Tab-separated table of C-alpha atoms in Angstrom:
chain	number	residue	atom	x	y	z
Q	1	MET	CA	8.873	-0.072	-22.878
Q	2	THR	CA	9.583	-3.707	-23.773
Q	3	ILE	CA	8.057	-5.432	-26.760
Q	4	GLU	CA	8.646	-9.046	-27.597
Q	5	ILE	CA	9.493	-9.347	-31.270
Q	6	VAL	CA	8.574	-12.638	-32.867
Q	7	ASN	CA	10.538	-12.530	-36.097
Q	8	ASP	CA	13.809	-14.058	-37.335
Q	9	ASN	CA	14.672	-11.423	-39.896
Q	10	PRO	CA	17.415	-9.256	-38.328
Q	11	ARG	CA	16.745	-6.367	-40.725
Q	12	GLU	CA	13.050	-6.183	-39.790
Q	13	ILE	CA	13.885	-6.475	-36.090
Q	14	SER	CA	16.345	-3.602	-36.419
Q	15	ASP	CA	13.731	-1.494	-38.244
Q	16	ILE	CA	11.155	-2.202	-35.532
Q	17	ARG	CA	13.600	-1.240	-32.762
Q	18	VAL	CA	14.416	2.032	-34.520
Q	19	THR	CA	10.710	2.799	-34.945
Q	20	ILE	CA	9.989	2.097	-31.262
Q	21	ALA	CA	12.888	4.344	-30.221
Q	22	GLU	CA	11.609	7.107	-32.519
Q	23	VAL	CA	8.097	6.862	-31.083
Q	24	GLU	CA	9.432	6.992	-27.519
Q	25	MET	CA	11.572	10.020	-28.360
Q	26	ILE	CA	8.674	11.867	-30.013
Q	27	THR	CA	6.164	11.116	-27.257
Q	28	SER	CA	8.607	12.194	-24.542
Q	29	THR	CA	8.839	15.673	-26.079
Q	30	VAL	CA	5.105	16.189	-26.567
Q	31	PRO	CA	3.945	18.737	-24.004
Q	32	LYS	CA	1.438	17.523	-21.479
Q	33	ALA	CA	-2.057	18.915	-21.868
Q	34	PRO	CA	-2.749	21.674	-19.378
Q	35	PRO	CA	-5.299	20.904	-16.696
Q	36	SER	CA	-8.852	21.723	-17.656
Q	37	LEU	CA	-10.361	24.995	-16.512
Q	38	ALA	CA	-12.539	23.111	-14.018
Q	39	ALA	CA	-9.497	21.366	-12.516
Q	40	GLN	CA	-7.676	24.690	-12.208
Q	41	VAL	CA	-10.656	26.326	-10.483
Q	42	LEU	CA	-11.102	23.418	-8.045
Q	43	SER	CA	-7.415	23.533	-7.170
Q	44	ARG	CA	-7.586	27.271	-6.541
Q	45	LEU	CA	-10.715	26.933	-4.416
Q	46	LEU	CA	-8.989	24.335	-2.238
Q	47	ARG	CA	-5.992	26.656	-1.904
Q	48	MET	CA	-8.352	29.518	-1.017
Q	49	GLY	CA	-9.886	27.411	1.758
Q	50	ASP	CA	-6.396	26.608	3.016
Q	51	ASP	CA	-5.518	30.317	3.006
Q	52	TYR	CA	-8.663	31.159	4.983
Q	53	HIS	CA	-7.867	28.452	7.522
Q	54	ARG	CA	-4.237	29.540	7.853
Q	55	ASN	CA	-5.337	33.187	8.295
Q	56	GLN	CA	-7.649	32.344	11.200
Q	57	SER	CA	-10.878	32.584	9.168
Q	58	PRO	CA	-12.250	29.091	9.834
Q	59	HIS	CA	-15.852	29.921	8.912
Q	60	GLN	CA	-14.848	31.030	5.411
Q	61	ALA	CA	-12.587	27.986	5.079
Q	62	ILE	CA	-15.418	25.691	6.164
Q	63	GLU	CA	-17.782	27.123	3.543
Q	64	VAL	CA	-15.245	26.715	0.737
Q	65	TYR	CA	-14.445	23.171	1.864
Q	66	PHE	CA	-18.129	22.239	2.053
Q	67	GLN	CA	-18.723	23.622	-1.422
Q	68	LEU	CA	-15.972	21.354	-2.739
Q	69	ALA	CA	-17.017	18.321	-0.671
Q	70	GLU	CA	-20.703	18.618	-1.600
Q	71	ASN	CA	-20.437	19.530	-5.265
Q	72	HIS	CA	-17.191	17.856	-6.316
Q	73	ASP	CA	-16.926	14.808	-4.062
Q	74	GLU	CA	-15.545	12.639	-6.880
Q	75	THR	CA	-12.503	14.882	-7.393
Q	76	LEU	CA	-9.219	14.950	-5.523
Q	77	GLU	CA	-10.073	18.454	-4.296
Q	78	GLY	CA	-13.453	17.294	-2.987
Q	79	LYS	CA	-11.822	14.448	-1.088
Q	80	GLU	CA	-9.109	16.763	0.277
Q	81	ALA	CA	-11.759	19.276	1.361
Q	82	LEU	CA	-13.616	16.533	3.233
Q	83	SER	CA	-10.408	15.561	5.009
Q	84	ARG	CA	-9.764	19.179	5.976
Q	85	LEU	CA	-13.315	19.519	7.337
Q	86	MET	CA	-12.762	16.478	9.542
Q	87	GLY	CA	-9.499	18.035	10.713
Q	88	ILE	CA	-11.202	21.305	11.626
Q	89	ALA	CA	-13.950	19.450	13.512
Q	90	ASP	CA	-11.324	17.423	15.379
Q	91	GLU	CA	-9.426	20.620	16.166
Q	92	TYR	CA	-12.589	22.215	17.569
Q	93	GLN	CA	-13.176	19.163	19.747
Q	94	ARG	CA	-9.568	19.077	21.022
Q	95	THR	CA	-9.701	22.758	21.968
Q	96	GLY	CA	-12.945	22.385	23.916
Q	97	ASN	CA	-15.256	23.914	21.316
Q	98	SER	CA	-17.599	20.914	21.341
Q	99	HIS	CA	-20.577	22.881	20.029
Q	100	MET	CA	-18.718	23.831	16.822
Q	101	ALA	CA	-17.295	20.323	16.491
Q	102	ARG	CA	-20.760	18.788	16.797
Q	103	SER	CA	-22.185	21.244	14.275
Q	104	LEU	CA	-19.491	20.290	11.775
Q	105	TYR	CA	-19.865	16.558	12.409
Q	106	ASP	CA	-23.643	16.845	11.905
Q	107	ARG	CA	-23.173	18.697	8.649
Q	108	LEU	CA	-20.552	16.180	7.520
Q	109	MET	CA	-23.057	13.380	8.138
Q	110	THR	CA	-25.377	14.957	5.549
Q	111	LEU	CA	-22.679	14.344	2.946
Q	112	GLU	CA	-23.317	10.610	3.268
Q	113	ASP	CA	-26.597	11.193	1.444
Q	114	VAL	CA	-24.992	13.162	-1.396
């Protein structure tokens, strides 16, 4: 941190520099607040959706992701869930499962109104 000191008194300048250094030292050792319970739950839900997807349970993953995208769209987890839903829909389309891709795209379009 840089602070411009407008003062000619060397003693006062020295005192100010010591105080700034002390504040920086104290604040660097203060533990960071743990994430809120809601943030922890959202993070775990996103991880749960990822686990479902990785374990070949796309329907369960889709439901978890939609829950996050619909109810928590302003959070990082909600945005990540939306991205994962688009990825699953794209994957369905690439693998020739157009019906499932279309179903997901249609449901994703309803999120525009949320």
